[in-house]
């Protein structure tokens, strides 16, 4: 028997999308604008690194990441965020961020808080692993709207004290998926103070942090370091999937205080599947190179300028500050997605598939998510058809 807490879960968003669209023939040459799977070229020099280190496939890799990889990660964190971390105590290598975001709840969430089942805060809309992690540990997921009125970031401080007293963990994504909003220094500082007051840990999903348009987004650990806060209050998650166009490498990391990382290491010793050694050597080299990241940012910036040009005169349009998604308003997300597919062969994701119903309302009902991962010429064609469908 499956646990009852999973019985009412909807299908995963992309499975729901297949059910919606696949019974219908596309109305044109297919253009996927749904999954955030980067298509820009990855650094070709990594192929030589794999070849040179291929003998490493003959060994079990270190579970927490090779010392050289962890050192490369902490060096990058120092350069990017100004925080000095111990590679042996403050970081752990991961298979991408999803694994870490899930296992953090398993490792850090207590069985009770103030004598009651714990609460895990989740922005709404959200990356679906946040909800599943909360349910997996028997916690109550509290969905907090991240809407236009709140700057597309959740207002956790606005929750009632009786809820905050029970909070064990708080998920937050910045830059936000799907809206592209960025938490500034003040937002992070206020959230860290809230975590200190109510004794919970912030799980900061920062996998889009290096795809920004102007200034580098402030990070959660950076804010904690600047405040002199206990680093165990914050755990950050990063990946090479978006930063370096390497979603198939499955390489990321988590960083936090010594106690929190120790708990993650204990969890991963039992359940983790470490990255093969040749791929850890690739990750070590890629974290140490910024040239390819700058080129990647430039390519996305060109596509965001296209989007601003095409949608700039639309009152409901919000130009994202970072990431690679558009969060476009419409009358009905499912109907719009179906129309785009049947008339143009364009696949987009209805916003309701990324959101949870709260009080019989879904904050994603009147939105679609559009991924700007295809080449620029295809993106321009797709966005012009989107504009014609949505607003003309």
Short mmCIF file of C-alpha atoms in Angstrom, two decimals:
data_model
loop_
_atom_site.label_atom_id
_atom_site.label_comp_id
_atom_site.label_asym_id
_atom_site.label_seq_id
_atom_site.Cartn_x
_atom_site.Cartn_y
_atom_site.Cartn_z
CA UNK A 1 0.00 0.00 0.00
CA UNK A 2 1.22 3.48 -0.82
CA UNK A 3 1.21 6.02 2.03
CA UNK A 4 -2.12 7.83 2.19
CA UNK A 5 -0.40 11.23 2.08
CA UNK A 6 0.64 10.50 -1.53
CA UNK A 7 -2.73 9.18 -2.71
CA UNK A 8 -4.19 12.52 -3.78
CA UNK A 9 -1.09 13.85 -5.51
CA UNK A 10 -1.70 14.93 -9.10
CA UNK A 11 0.47 13.52 -11.85
CA UNK A 12 3.80 15.28 -12.41
CA UNK A 13 3.39 18.50 -14.49
CA UNK A 14 4.84 17.13 -17.73
CA UNK A 15 2.73 13.98 -17.53
CA UNK A 16 -0.34 16.19 -17.13
CA UNK A 17 0.80 18.17 -20.15
CA UNK A 18 1.09 15.02 -22.26
CA UNK A 19 -2.45 14.05 -21.30
CA UNK A 20 -3.65 17.53 -22.30
CA UNK A 21 -1.80 17.88 -25.62
CA UNK A 22 -0.84 14.51 -27.05
CA UNK A 23 -4.33 13.42 -28.16
CA UNK A 24 -4.26 16.39 -30.59
CA UNK A 25 -2.16 16.87 -33.69
CA UNK A 26 0.19 19.88 -33.61
CA UNK A 27 -0.79 22.77 -35.87
CA UNK A 28 2.75 23.43 -37.05
CA UNK A 29 6.39 22.44 -36.70
CA UNK A 30 6.83 21.49 -33.07
CA UNK A 31 8.59 23.99 -30.82
CA UNK A 32 9.07 22.83 -27.21
CA UNK A 33 8.99 25.76 -24.78
CA UNK A 34 8.10 23.77 -21.69
CA UNK A 35 11.03 22.04 -19.99
CA UNK A 36 13.91 24.11 -18.67
CA UNK A 37 16.51 21.97 -20.41
CA UNK A 38 19.35 24.18 -21.70
CA UNK A 39 20.31 23.73 -25.35
CA UNK A 40 23.28 26.10 -25.53
CA UNK A 41 26.59 24.35 -26.19
CA UNK A 42 28.39 23.05 -23.14
CA UNK A 43 32.18 23.56 -22.84
CA UNK A 44 33.65 21.09 -25.34
CA UNK A 45 36.90 20.82 -23.41
CA UNK A 46 35.16 18.67 -20.82
CA UNK A 47 35.29 15.72 -23.24
CA UNK A 48 39.05 15.55 -22.93
CA UNK A 49 38.78 15.63 -19.14
CA UNK A 50 36.45 12.62 -19.20
CA UNK A 51 38.83 10.74 -21.49
CA UNK A 52 41.89 11.59 -19.42
CA UNK A 53 40.20 10.41 -16.23
CA UNK A 54 38.22 7.47 -17.59
CA UNK A 55 40.08 5.02 -15.35
CA UNK A 56 38.06 6.52 -12.51
CA UNK A 57 35.01 4.60 -13.71
CA UNK A 58 36.69 1.54 -12.21
CA UNK A 59 36.34 2.86 -8.63
CA UNK A 60 33.55 3.73 -6.25
CA UNK A 61 33.54 7.55 -6.02
CA UNK A 62 33.69 9.39 -2.68
CA UNK A 63 30.18 9.87 -1.40
CA UNK A 64 30.52 13.52 -0.38
CA UNK A 65 32.57 14.59 -3.39
CA UNK A 66 36.31 14.38 -4.03
CA UNK A 67 38.43 16.85 -2.03
CA UNK A 68 39.46 18.64 -5.23
CA UNK A 69 35.83 19.13 -6.27
CA UNK A 70 34.79 20.43 -2.86
CA UNK A 71 37.76 22.80 -2.90
CA UNK A 72 36.74 24.11 -6.34
CA UNK A 73 33.22 24.68 -5.03
CA UNK A 74 34.31 26.63 -1.96
CA UNK A 75 36.69 28.70 -4.10
CA UNK A 76 33.78 29.56 -6.39
CA UNK A 77 31.58 30.47 -3.39
CA UNK A 78 34.32 32.76 -2.07
CA UNK A 79 34.66 34.51 -5.45
CA UNK A 80 30.91 34.76 -6.05
CA UNK A 81 29.56 35.47 -2.56
CA UNK A 82 32.53 36.50 -0.42
CA UNK A 83 31.98 33.71 2.12
CA UNK A 84 34.94 31.60 3.27
CA UNK A 85 33.84 27.98 3.75
CA UNK A 86 35.69 24.84 4.77
CA UNK A 87 35.56 22.30 1.92
CA UNK A 88 35.59 19.46 4.46
CA UNK A 89 32.84 20.81 6.70
CA UNK A 90 30.57 23.18 4.77
CA UNK A 91 29.83 21.60 1.38
CA UNK A 92 28.60 18.32 -0.06
CA UNK A 93 28.53 17.31 -3.73
CA UNK A 94 25.17 16.27 -5.17
CA UNK A 95 23.63 14.71 -8.25
CA UNK A 96 22.07 18.01 -9.31
CA UNK A 97 19.89 20.05 -6.96
CA UNK A 98 16.70 17.98 -6.91
CA UNK A 99 18.40 15.21 -4.91
CA UNK A 100 19.66 17.71 -2.35
CA UNK A 101 16.40 19.63 -2.07
CA UNK A 102 14.60 16.37 -1.31
CA UNK A 103 17.20 14.87 1.01
CA UNK A 104 17.56 18.10 2.99
CA UNK A 105 14.03 17.61 4.29
CA UNK A 106 14.82 14.00 5.17
CA UNK A 107 18.00 15.05 6.97
CA UNK A 108 16.91 18.25 8.71
CA UNK A 109 13.17 18.12 9.43
CA UNK A 110 12.29 17.09 13.01
CA UNK A 111 9.39 14.72 13.65
CA UNK A 112 7.58 17.39 15.68
CA UNK A 113 7.84 21.11 16.35
CA UNK A 114 6.34 22.61 19.51
CA UNK A 115 4.66 19.25 20.07
CA UNK A 116 2.86 19.23 16.71
CA UNK A 117 3.58 17.98 13.19
CA UNK A 118 6.12 20.33 11.60
CA UNK A 119 5.30 22.82 8.86
CA UNK A 120 7.42 23.26 5.74
CA UNK A 121 6.91 26.53 3.87
CA UNK A 122 6.58 26.30 0.08
CA UNK A 123 6.22 29.19 -2.39
CA UNK A 124 3.22 28.87 -4.70
CA UNK A 125 3.91 28.25 -7.62
CA UNK A 126 6.84 25.99 -6.87
CA UNK A 127 9.30 23.32 -7.98
CA UNK A 128 7.36 20.13 -7.28
CA UNK A 129 10.06 18.40 -5.24
CA UNK A 130 9.44 20.88 -2.38
CA UNK A 131 5.92 19.55 -1.82
CA UNK A 132 6.91 15.91 -2.20
CA UNK A 133 9.78 16.31 0.26
CA UNK A 134 7.42 17.83 2.84
CA UNK A 135 4.92 15.00 2.45
CA UNK A 136 7.70 12.39 2.58
CA UNK A 137 8.76 13.48 6.07
CA UNK A 138 5.21 13.74 7.39
CA UNK A 139 5.27 17.54 7.51
CA UNK A 140 2.46 19.90 6.56
CA UNK A 141 3.33 21.85 3.39
CA UNK A 142 2.13 25.43 3.77
CA UNK A 143 1.73 26.98 0.32
CA UNK A 144 2.36 30.72 0.35
CA UNK A 145 1.43 32.76 -2.73
CA UNK A 146 4.29 34.23 -4.76
CA UNK A 147 2.23 36.57 -6.90
CA UNK A 148 2.47 39.98 -8.55
CA UNK A 149 1.30 41.73 -5.38
CA UNK A 150 4.20 40.22 -3.39
CA UNK A 151 6.83 40.80 -6.09
CA UNK A 152 6.49 37.13 -7.14
CA UNK A 153 8.25 36.06 -3.93
CA UNK A 154 6.46 34.53 -0.92
CA UNK A 155 5.69 36.74 2.07
CA UNK A 156 6.58 34.25 4.81
CA UNK A 157 6.70 37.00 7.43
CA UNK A 158 3.00 37.63 6.84
CA UNK A 159 2.01 34.22 8.22
CA UNK A 160 0.35 33.91 11.59
CA UNK A 161 2.62 33.21 14.59
CA UNK A 162 0.84 29.91 15.30
CA UNK A 163 1.96 28.69 11.86
CA UNK A 164 5.47 30.12 12.14
CA UNK A 165 5.96 28.46 15.52
CA UNK A 166 5.62 25.07 13.77
CA UNK A 167 7.88 25.85 10.80
CA UNK A 168 10.92 23.58 10.53
CA UNK A 169 12.05 24.38 6.98
CA UNK A 170 11.30 27.04 4.39
CA UNK A 171 11.92 26.47 0.69
CA UNK A 172 12.65 29.52 -1.44
CA UNK A 173 13.78 29.76 -5.06
CA UNK A 174 15.75 32.84 -6.16
CA UNK A 175 15.95 33.59 -9.03
CA UNK A 176 12.43 32.26 -8.97
CA UNK A 177 11.08 29.49 -11.16
CA UNK A 178 8.85 30.32 -12.97
CA UNK A 179 8.60 34.11 -12.50
CA UNK A 180 12.26 35.19 -12.70
CA UNK A 181 11.97 37.35 -9.57
CA UNK A 182 15.11 37.90 -7.49
CA UNK A 183 15.34 38.16 -3.70
CA UNK A 184 17.41 41.22 -2.80
CA UNK A 185 19.66 41.62 0.22
CA UNK A 186 16.85 43.07 2.34
CA UNK A 187 14.53 40.14 1.53
CA UNK A 188 17.17 37.61 2.55
CA UNK A 189 18.06 39.47 5.72
CA UNK A 190 14.41 39.71 6.78
CA UNK A 191 13.89 36.00 6.09
CA UNK A 192 17.00 35.03 8.04
CA UNK A 193 15.83 37.11 11.01
CA UNK A 194 12.46 35.37 10.78
CA UNK A 195 14.21 32.00 10.76
CA UNK A 196 16.20 33.00 13.83
CA UNK A 197 13.06 34.18 15.65
CA UNK A 198 11.06 31.04 14.91
CA UNK A 199 13.94 28.55 14.80
CA UNK A 200 13.75 27.13 11.28
CA UNK A 201 16.16 26.50 8.40
CA UNK A 202 15.99 28.16 4.96
CA UNK A 203 16.50 25.86 1.96
CA UNK A 204 17.56 28.24 -0.82
CA UNK A 205 17.25 26.83 -4.33
CA UNK A 206 19.66 29.03 -6.32
CA UNK A 207 20.15 26.91 -9.44
CA UNK A 208 19.36 29.89 -11.75
CA UNK A 209 21.72 32.28 -9.96
CA UNK A 210 24.18 32.66 -12.84
CA UNK A 211 21.61 33.48 -15.53
CA UNK A 212 20.92 37.12 -14.78
CA UNK A 213 20.54 40.25 -16.86
CA UNK A 214 22.36 43.02 -14.98
CA UNK A 215 23.66 42.55 -11.43
CA UNK A 216 24.50 39.13 -9.93
CA UNK A 217 21.71 38.13 -7.54
CA UNK A 218 22.53 38.24 -3.84
CA UNK A 219 22.64 34.76 -2.34
CA UNK A 220 21.12 33.49 0.88
CA UNK A 221 24.43 32.30 2.32
CA UNK A 222 26.02 35.58 1.27
CA UNK A 223 23.40 37.50 3.26
CA UNK A 224 23.84 35.23 6.27
CA UNK A 225 27.63 35.67 6.11
CA UNK A 226 27.33 39.46 5.89
CA UNK A 227 24.96 39.50 8.87
CA UNK A 228 27.14 37.24 10.94
CA UNK A 229 24.24 34.82 11.23
CA UNK A 230 24.60 31.13 12.05
CA UNK A 231 25.25 29.49 8.66
CA UNK A 232 23.22 26.46 9.79
CA UNK A 233 20.15 28.69 9.33
CA UNK A 234 20.66 28.58 5.55
CA UNK A 235 21.43 25.81 3.10
CA UNK A 236 22.03 26.78 -0.53
CA UNK A 237 21.72 24.50 -3.55
CA UNK A 238 23.54 25.06 -6.85
CA UNK A 239 23.92 23.09 -10.05
CA UNK A 240 25.90 23.02 -13.29
CA UNK A 241 22.75 22.24 -15.30
CA UNK A 242 21.74 25.84 -16.04
CA UNK A 243 24.99 27.67 -15.29
CA UNK A 244 27.07 25.55 -17.64
CA UNK A 245 24.47 23.89 -19.94
CA UNK A 246 25.21 20.48 -18.44
CA UNK A 247 21.86 19.07 -17.29
CA UNK A 248 23.01 15.55 -18.16
CA UNK A 249 26.10 15.78 -15.95
CA UNK A 250 23.89 15.71 -12.84
CA UNK A 251 26.32 17.69 -10.74
CA UNK A 252 25.52 20.17 -8.00
CA UNK A 253 26.23 20.95 -4.38
CA UNK A 254 24.74 22.04 -1.10
CA UNK A 255 26.52 24.42 1.29
CA UNK A 256 25.64 25.36 4.86
CA UNK A 257 26.95 25.33 8.40
CA UNK A 258 28.93 22.41 9.77
CA UNK A 259 26.03 20.85 11.69
CA UNK A 260 23.57 20.95 8.80
CA UNK A 261 26.07 19.54 6.29
CA UNK A 262 27.00 16.82 8.79
CA UNK A 263 23.35 15.75 8.83
CA UNK A 264 23.27 15.76 5.03
CA UNK A 265 26.41 13.61 4.91
CA UNK A 266 24.88 11.11 7.31
CA UNK A 267 21.73 10.94 5.19
CA UNK A 268 23.69 10.54 1.96
CA UNK A 269 25.90 7.80 3.40
CA UNK A 270 22.79 5.62 3.49
CA UNK A 271 20.87 6.81 0.45
CA UNK A 272 23.14 8.77 -1.88
CA UNK A 273 24.51 7.80 -5.29
CA UNK A 274 27.73 9.78 -5.77
CA UNK A 275 28.84 11.20 -9.09
CA UNK A 276 31.41 9.01 -10.92
CA UNK A 277 34.99 10.18 -10.48
CA UNK A 278 35.56 11.25 -14.12
CA UNK A 279 32.45 13.43 -13.92
CA UNK A 280 33.61 14.87 -10.61
CA UNK A 281 36.81 15.92 -12.41
CA UNK A 282 34.64 17.62 -15.04
CA UNK A 283 32.63 19.43 -12.34
CA UNK A 284 35.86 20.54 -10.65
CA UNK A 285 37.08 22.14 -13.89
CA UNK A 286 33.74 23.68 -14.81
CA UNK A 287 33.26 25.37 -11.43
CA UNK A 288 36.70 26.90 -11.96
CA UNK A 289 35.86 28.51 -15.32
CA UNK A 290 33.70 31.62 -15.83
CA UNK A 291 34.31 32.34 -19.51
CA UNK A 292 31.69 29.87 -20.76
CA UNK A 293 29.23 31.14 -18.13
CA UNK A 294 29.56 34.71 -19.41
CA UNK A 295 28.85 33.55 -22.97
CA UNK A 296 25.84 31.60 -21.76
CA UNK A 297 24.48 34.70 -20.03
CA UNK A 298 24.98 36.75 -23.19
CA UNK A 299 22.90 34.32 -25.25
CA UNK A 300 20.03 34.40 -22.75
CA UNK A 301 20.23 38.20 -22.54
CA UNK A 302 19.63 38.42 -26.29
CA UNK A 303 16.50 36.30 -25.96
CA UNK A 304 15.19 38.37 -23.06
CA UNK A 305 15.63 41.51 -25.15
CA UNK A 306 13.52 39.83 -27.83
CA UNK A 307 10.83 39.07 -25.26
CA UNK A 308 10.86 42.65 -23.98
CA UNK A 309 10.52 43.95 -27.53
CA UNK A 310 7.63 41.63 -28.37
CA UNK A 311 5.70 41.92 -25.10
CA UNK A 312 6.94 45.26 -23.77
CA UNK A 313 3.72 47.16 -24.53
CA UNK A 314 1.53 44.53 -22.83
CA UNK A 315 0.33 45.85 -19.49
CA UNK A 316 0.41 42.42 -17.81
CA UNK A 317 3.94 41.60 -18.94
CA UNK A 318 6.67 41.45 -16.31
CA UNK A 319 10.21 41.34 -17.64
CA UNK A 320 12.10 38.73 -15.59
CA UNK A 321 15.31 39.73 -13.85
CA UNK A 322 16.93 36.31 -14.09
CA UNK A 323 16.44 32.66 -15.00
CA UNK A 324 15.21 31.65 -18.43
CA UNK A 325 11.42 31.51 -18.14
CA UNK A 326 8.61 33.88 -19.01
CA UNK A 327 5.54 33.83 -16.77
CA UNK A 328 2.87 35.13 -19.12
CA UNK A 329 -0.66 36.02 -18.10
CA UNK A 330 -3.64 34.68 -20.03
CA UNK A 331 -7.33 33.96 -19.53
CA UNK A 332 -6.87 30.25 -18.88
CA UNK A 333 -3.52 28.46 -18.87
CA UNK A 334 -4.77 25.04 -19.99
CA UNK A 335 -6.93 26.47 -22.77
CA UNK A 336 -4.07 28.67 -23.96
CA UNK A 337 -1.60 25.77 -23.96
CA UNK A 338 -4.01 23.64 -25.96
CA UNK A 339 -4.69 26.43 -28.46
CA UNK A 340 -0.97 27.09 -28.97
CA UNK A 341 -0.40 23.40 -29.61
CA UNK A 342 -3.33 22.87 -31.97
CA UNK A 343 -2.77 26.09 -33.96
CA UNK A 344 1.03 26.50 -33.93
CA UNK A 345 2.62 23.31 -32.60
CA UNK A 346 4.09 25.25 -29.65
CA UNK A 347 4.26 23.47 -26.28
CA UNK A 348 4.05 25.61 -23.14
CA UNK A 349 3.24 24.63 -19.58
CA UNK A 350 -0.02 25.74 -17.92
CA UNK A 351 0.74 27.62 -14.73
CA UNK A 352 -1.72 25.59 -12.68
CA UNK A 353 0.49 22.53 -13.17
CA UNK A 354 3.18 24.29 -11.11
CA UNK A 355 0.80 25.53 -8.40
CA UNK A 356 -1.30 24.03 -5.65
CA UNK A 357 -4.98 24.76 -5.07
CA UNK A 358 -5.50 26.74 -1.87
CA UNK A 359 -9.05 27.57 -0.75
CA UNK A 360 -10.33 26.36 -4.14
CA UNK A 361 -8.11 28.83 -5.98
CA UNK A 362 -4.97 28.25 -8.01
CA UNK A 363 -2.55 31.17 -8.41
CA UNK A 364 -1.26 29.70 -11.69
CA UNK A 365 -4.63 29.35 -13.40
CA UNK A 366 -4.18 32.44 -15.58
CA UNK A 367 -0.54 31.94 -16.52
CA UNK A 368 1.65 29.88 -18.78
CA UNK A 369 5.36 29.18 -18.33
CA UNK A 370 7.53 29.62 -21.40
CA UNK A 371 11.14 28.35 -21.48
CA UNK A 372 13.61 30.40 -23.54
CA UNK A 373 16.07 27.56 -24.04
CA UNK A 374 15.81 27.04 -27.82
CA UNK A 375 18.05 28.92 -30.31
CA UNK A 376 17.34 32.63 -30.74
CA UNK A 377 15.68 32.37 -34.18
CA UNK A 378 13.27 29.70 -32.94
CA UNK A 379 12.53 31.71 -29.80
CA UNK A 380 11.69 34.79 -31.86
CA UNK A 381 9.30 32.82 -34.05
CA UNK A 382 7.65 31.22 -31.04
CA UNK A 383 7.30 34.45 -29.07
CA UNK A 384 5.68 36.28 -31.98
CA UNK A 385 3.13 33.50 -32.32
CA UNK A 386 2.57 33.60 -28.58
CA UNK A 387 1.97 37.34 -28.73
CA UNK A 388 -0.53 36.90 -31.56
CA UNK A 389 -2.35 34.15 -29.66
CA UNK A 390 -2.43 35.83 -26.27
CA UNK A 391 -2.85 39.54 -26.81
CA UNK A 392 -4.07 40.30 -30.35
#
